[in-house]
Coordinates of C-alpha atoms and ligand atoms in Angstrom, one line a residue:
M1 CA 109.7 128.7 55.6
P2 CA 112.0 130.1 52.8
N3 CA 115.7 129.4 53.0
P4 CA 117.0 133.1 53.0
T5 CA 120.5 131.6 51.6
A6 CA 121.2 128.4 50.1
K7 CA 124.4 126.6 51.2
I8 CA 127.2 126.9 48.6
L9 CA 128.4 123.5 47.0
D10 CA 132.0 124.6 46.7
G11 CA 133.5 122.8 43.7
K12 CA 136.7 124.8 44.1
A13 CA 137.5 123.8 47.7
L14 CA 136.3 120.3 47.1
A15 CA 138.4 120.0 43.9
A16 CA 141.5 121.4 46.1
Q17 CA 140.9 118.7 48.6
F18 CA 140.8 115.8 45.9
K19 CA 144.0 117.2 44.4
E20 CA 145.8 117.0 47.7
D21 CA 145.0 113.4 48.1
M22 CA 145.7 112.5 44.4
Q23 CA 149.0 114.2 44.6
Q24 CA 149.9 111.9 47.4
E25 CA 148.4 109.0 45.5
V26 CA 150.7 109.8 42.5
Q27 CA 153.7 109.7 44.6
H28 CA 153.0 106.3 45.6
L29 CA 152.4 105.3 42.1
V30 CA 155.8 106.6 41.2
A31 CA 157.4 104.9 43.9
S32 CA 155.7 101.7 43.1
Y33 CA 155.9 101.7 39.2
G34 CA 159.0 103.9 38.3
R35 CA 156.7 106.4 36.2
A36 CA 153.9 109.0 36.8
P37 CA 150.2 108.5 35.1
G38 CA 150.6 109.8 31.7
L39 CA 147.7 112.1 29.8
A40 CA 148.0 112.9 26.1
V41 CA 145.8 116.1 25.3
I42 CA 145.1 117.0 21.9
I43 CA 143.8 120.0 20.7
V44 CA 143.0 120.9 16.9
G45 CA 142.7 124.5 15.9
D46 CA 142.8 127.9 17.5
D47 CA 139.4 128.2 19.5
P48 CA 140.9 130.5 22.4
A49 CA 138.5 129.1 24.9
S50 CA 139.7 125.5 24.2
H51 CA 143.3 126.7 24.6
V52 CA 142.4 127.8 27.9
Y53 CA 140.6 124.8 29.1
V54 CA 143.7 122.5 27.6
K55 CA 146.2 125.1 29.4
N56 CA 144.1 124.5 32.8
K57 CA 144.2 120.8 32.3
K58 CA 148.0 120.7 31.8
I59 CA 148.5 122.9 35.1
A60 CA 146.1 120.7 37.0
C61 CA 148.2 117.6 35.9
E62 CA 151.4 119.3 36.9
K63 CA 149.9 120.0 40.4
V64 CA 149.2 116.3 41.1
G65 CA 152.3 114.9 39.3
I66 CA 150.4 113.5 36.3
K67 CA 152.7 113.8 33.2
S68 CA 150.9 115.6 30.3
F69 CA 152.0 114.9 26.6
S70 CA 150.7 117.9 24.6
H71 CA 149.7 117.6 20.8
E72 CA 148.7 121.1 19.5
L73 CA 147.4 120.3 15.8
A74 CA 146.7 123.1 13.0
H75 CA 143.0 123.8 12.0
T76 CA 143.6 122.0 8.6
T77 CA 144.6 118.8 10.3
T78 CA 142.9 115.9 8.6
Q79 CA 140.7 113.4 10.3
E80 CA 143.0 110.8 8.9
H81 CA 146.1 112.5 10.5
L82 CA 144.1 112.6 13.9
L83 CA 143.1 109.1 13.6
G84 CA 146.9 108.0 13.1
L85 CA 147.7 110.0 16.0
L86 CA 145.2 108.4 18.1
A87 CA 146.3 104.9 16.8
E88 CA 149.8 105.7 18.2
L89 CA 148.9 107.1 21.6
N90 CA 146.4 104.1 22.1
R91 CA 149.8 101.8 21.7
N92 CA 152.1 104.2 23.5
P93 CA 152.9 102.6 26.9
K94 CA 153.6 105.7 28.7
V95 CA 150.2 106.9 27.9
D96 CA 147.3 106.1 30.3
G97 CA 144.8 108.4 29.2
I98 CA 143.8 110.4 25.9
L99 CA 141.7 113.2 25.7
V100 CA 140.6 115.0 22.5
Q101 CA 139.5 118.6 23.4
L102 CA 136.0 119.4 22.0
P103 CA 134.7 121.1 19.7
L104 CA 136.6 119.9 16.6
P105 CA 136.8 121.8 13.5
A106 CA 133.7 120.9 11.2
H107 CA 135.5 118.7 8.8
I108 CA 136.1 116.1 11.5
D109 CA 133.4 113.6 12.8
A110 CA 133.9 114.2 16.5
D111 CA 131.7 110.9 17.1
Y112 CA 133.9 108.9 14.9
V113 CA 137.2 110.1 16.4
L114 CA 135.9 109.4 20.1
K115 CA 135.3 106.1 19.3
A116 CA 138.8 105.8 17.9
I117 CA 140.2 106.3 21.6
A118 CA 140.9 103.1 23.3
S119 CA 138.0 102.7 25.9
H120 CA 140.5 102.1 28.8
K121 CA 142.5 105.5 27.7
D122 CA 139.1 107.4 27.6
V123 CA 139.7 109.4 30.3
D124 CA 136.8 111.9 29.4
G125 CA 134.4 108.9 29.7
F126 CA 132.9 109.8 26.4
H127 CA 133.3 106.3 24.6
P128 CA 130.3 104.5 24.1
Y129 CA 131.7 101.6 25.6
N130 CA 132.2 103.7 29.0
V131 CA 128.6 105.3 28.5
G132 CA 127.3 101.9 28.1
C133 CA 129.1 100.4 31.3
L134 CA 127.5 103.3 33.4
A135 CA 124.1 102.5 31.7
V136 CA 124.5 98.9 32.7
R137 CA 125.5 99.7 36.3
Q138 CA 129.0 98.5 35.7
P139 CA 130.9 102.1 35.7
E140 CA 134.5 102.0 34.4
L141 CA 135.7 105.5 33.1
R142 CA 133.0 107.8 34.0
S143 CA 132.0 111.2 32.1
C144 CA 134.1 113.8 34.2
T145 CA 131.2 116.5 34.5
P146 CA 128.6 114.3 35.8
Y147 CA 131.0 112.4 37.8
G148 CA 132.2 115.5 39.4
C149 CA 128.4 116.5 40.0
M150 CA 127.7 113.4 41.8
K151 CA 131.0 114.2 44.0
L152 CA 129.4 117.7 44.8
L153 CA 126.0 115.9 45.6
E154 CA 127.7 113.4 48.1
T155 CA 129.1 116.3 50.1
T156 CA 125.4 117.4 51.0
G157 CA 125.1 114.1 52.7
V158 CA 121.4 114.1 51.6
D159 CA 120.3 110.4 50.9
L160 CA 119.5 110.5 47.3
H161 CA 117.5 107.4 47.1
G162 CA 113.8 108.1 45.5
K163 CA 114.7 111.9 45.1
E164 CA 113.4 113.6 42.1
A165 CA 115.8 114.9 39.7
V166 CA 115.2 117.2 36.8
I167 CA 118.3 117.2 34.2
V168 CA 117.8 120.4 31.6
G169 CA 119.9 119.2 28.8
A170 CA 120.4 115.8 27.1
S171 CA 123.9 115.9 25.4
N172 CA 126.1 113.2 25.3
I173 CA 128.7 114.6 27.5
V174 CA 126.6 116.0 30.1
G175 CA 122.8 115.3 30.3
R176 CA 122.7 111.6 29.5
P177 CA 125.5 110.6 31.4
M178 CA 124.2 112.6 34.3
A179 CA 121.0 110.9 34.0
L180 CA 122.7 107.5 34.2
E181 CA 124.9 108.5 37.1
L182 CA 121.6 109.6 39.1
L183 CA 119.7 106.6 38.1
L184 CA 122.7 104.4 39.6
A185 CA 122.3 106.5 42.9
G186 CA 118.6 105.6 43.0
V187 CA 117.0 108.7 42.0
T188 CA 113.8 109.0 39.7
V189 CA 115.1 111.0 36.8
T190 CA 113.5 113.2 34.1
I191 CA 115.9 114.5 31.3
A192 CA 114.5 117.8 29.6
H193 CA 115.6 118.8 26.2
R194 CA 115.0 121.5 23.6
F195 CA 111.6 119.8 22.6
T196 CA 110.4 119.5 26.2
E197 CA 107.2 121.2 26.7
N198 CA 106.6 123.2 30.1
L199 CA 109.9 123.1 31.5
Q200 CA 108.9 125.3 34.5
A201 CA 106.5 122.4 35.4
H202 CA 109.2 119.8 35.5
V203 CA 111.7 121.7 37.3
E204 CA 109.3 122.8 40.0
R205 CA 108.7 119.3 41.0
A206 CA 112.6 118.5 41.3
D207 CA 114.4 117.9 44.4
I208 CA 117.6 117.9 42.5
V209 CA 118.0 120.2 39.4
V210 CA 121.0 119.7 36.9
A211 CA 121.1 122.6 34.5
A212 CA 123.1 121.9 31.5
A213 CA 121.4 123.4 28.5
G214 CA 123.8 126.0 27.7
K215 CA 121.3 128.8 27.5
Q216 CA 122.3 131.7 30.2
G217 CA 119.7 132.0 32.7
L218 CA 117.2 129.6 31.2
V219 CA 116.2 128.3 34.8
Q220 CA 114.2 130.8 36.8
G221 CA 114.7 131.2 40.5
S222 CA 111.0 131.1 41.1
W223 CA 110.9 127.5 39.6
I224 CA 113.0 126.2 42.3
K225 CA 111.4 124.0 44.8
Q226 CA 111.9 125.1 48.5
G227 CA 114.9 123.1 49.6
A228 CA 116.0 121.7 46.3
I229 CA 119.6 121.0 45.4
V230 CA 120.6 123.0 42.3
I231 CA 123.6 122.0 40.3
D232 CA 124.3 124.6 37.4
V233 CA 126.6 123.2 34.8
G234 CA 126.2 125.9 32.4
I235 CA 129.3 128.6 31.7
H236 CA 128.5 131.7 29.9
R237 CA 131.1 134.7 29.6
L238 CA 129.3 138.0 29.8
E239 CA 130.6 141.2 27.9
D240 CA 132.4 142.3 31.0
G241 CA 134.3 138.9 31.4
T242 CA 132.3 137.6 34.4
L243 CA 131.1 134.0 34.1
T244 CA 127.4 133.0 34.8
G245 CA 125.3 129.7 34.5
D246 CA 122.0 128.6 33.2
V247 CA 120.4 129.3 36.5
D248 CA 119.2 132.5 37.8
F249 CA 121.6 132.1 40.7
A250 CA 120.2 135.2 43.1
E251 CA 117.0 134.1 42.8
A252 CA 117.3 130.3 43.2
S253 CA 119.5 130.7 46.3
K254 CA 116.6 132.1 48.3
R255 CA 114.7 128.7 47.8
A256 CA 117.4 126.1 47.2
A257 CA 119.0 124.1 50.1
W258 CA 122.1 123.9 48.3
I259 CA 123.6 125.5 44.9
T260 CA 126.7 125.5 42.8
P261 CA 127.9 129.0 42.1
V262 CA 129.6 129.7 38.5
P263 CA 132.4 130.0 38.6
G264 CA 133.7 127.7 41.2
G265 CA 131.1 125.1 41.4
V266 CA 130.9 122.3 38.7
G267 CA 133.8 123.6 36.5
P268 CA 136.7 122.8 39.1
M269 CA 135.1 119.2 39.8
T270 CA 135.2 118.4 35.9
I271 CA 139.0 118.7 35.7
T272 CA 139.4 117.0 38.8
M273 CA 137.6 114.0 37.8
L274 CA 139.8 114.0 34.5
L275 CA 142.6 113.5 36.9
A276 CA 141.0 111.0 38.8
N277 CA 140.2 109.2 35.7
T278 CA 143.9 109.3 34.6
I279 CA 145.1 107.9 37.7
Q280 CA 142.4 105.2 37.3
A281 CA 143.4 104.1 34.0
F282 CA 146.9 104.2 35.0
R283 CA 146.2 101.7 37.8
T284 CA 144.3 99.5 35.3
H285 CA 147.0 99.7 32.7
V286 CA 149.7 98.5 35.3
G287 CA 147.4 96.1 36.9
D288 CA 147.2 97.8 40.3
E289 CA 144.5 96.7 42.6
S290 CA 145.1 98.6 45.5
T291 CA 143.3 101.8 46.4
A292 CA 145.3 104.7 47.9
Ligands
LIG1 P1 125.0 120.9 24.2 O1 124.4 122.2 23.4 O2 125.6 119.7 23.5 O3 123.6 120.3 24.6 C1 122.4 121.1 25.2 C2 121.3 120.4 25.5 O4 120.2 121.3 26.2 C3 120.8 119.7 24.5 O5 120.2 118.3 24.9 C4 119.4 120.6 24.3 O6 118.4 120.0 23.7 C5 119.2 121.2 25.6 N1 118.5 122.2 25.6 C6 118.6 123.4 24.7 N2 117.7 124.3 25.0 C7 116.8 123.8 25.9 C8 115.7 124.4 26.6 N3 115.0 125.5 26.3 N4 115.0 123.5 27.4 C9 115.5 122.3 27.8 N5 116.6 121.8 27.2 C10 117.4 122.7 26.3 O7 125.5 121.5 25.3 P2 126.7 120.7 26.4 O8 128.0 120.4 25.9 O9 125.8 119.6 27.1 O10 126.9 121.9 27.4 C11 126.0 122.6 28.1 C12 126.5 123.6 28.9 O11 127.5 123.3 29.9 C13 127.2 124.6 28.3 O12 127.0 126.0 29.0 C14 128.6 124.5 28.4 O13 129.6 125.4 28.4 C15 128.5 123.9 29.8 N6 129.5 122.8 30.3 C16 130.1 123.0 31.6 C17 131.0 122.0 31.7 C18 131.8 122.1 33.0 O14 132.7 121.7 33.5 N7 131.2 123.2 34.0 C19 131.6 120.7 31.1 C20 130.6 120.6 30.0 C21 129.7 121.6 29.5

């Protein structure tokens, strides 16, 4: 029996709920430790989309009471200067989390820079140490987008053990850590990438599809298995200003049981997990063992 409409995995609503809880949590932490968790945000250059992302992250911090320290650097900033700033922030006791907004200008080696962030302050969860911890089933600071996707999957109430997942995209920041998250949750995982042959055949057998290739409409609705869960990480701005994803939402939602919208799905959860990671880094920093 076809599902006329899939249930929406509402990232916006879930994020709002998380933020409300985090606001309370931060109030308790301030009362106990005399300061709020601090997040340093570094942006290099004038990429308009990156500036919007950074602004949204700062607003989200304010909303839950996290203090944000902004570092807006010119496009011409040298790698050496950036590394010097990171060394300072790594030492700064008021800074619990450090985020370097990507992409960085071409003259800066992003992989090298990300490794220069102290792993216990790496609230984006991109440092090889943190990705490695996830790989060996001892997660510490988890990559925000996959972490947010897992929180969305949890809300379905579906037992993930033994399910077949296909992740479309194998980047360091989404596809690969997403595979590790799903593996940790007992899912059988396939990672598709630009060299994968017959993507359709892979997607057609998936109980869970995570689309993160950055290719608008790559995943066709007719490929989706009846009753699958579809998580669309892709974000594309159309000429009329509207946002869309990697999945053909209208067709896919006729077959899926659950689906994330774009916007309002994965995006709000990514920012929310950044806040959660900052609070977690603060707790580790101050030696707080309790949970809120
Ligand atoms: P990326 O370009 O770094 O990686 C894309 C991956 O997709 C690569 O591994 C590539 O091999 C694979 N790919 C490309 N074409 C493919 C094809 N035809 N079939 C299968 N795989 C293919 O991108 P990224 O940084 O991982 O981002 C992916 C998308 O997710 C983008 O649209 C980005 O804007 C979005 N994104 C959203 C959030 C969010 O919070 N919602 C966060 C991060 C990224």
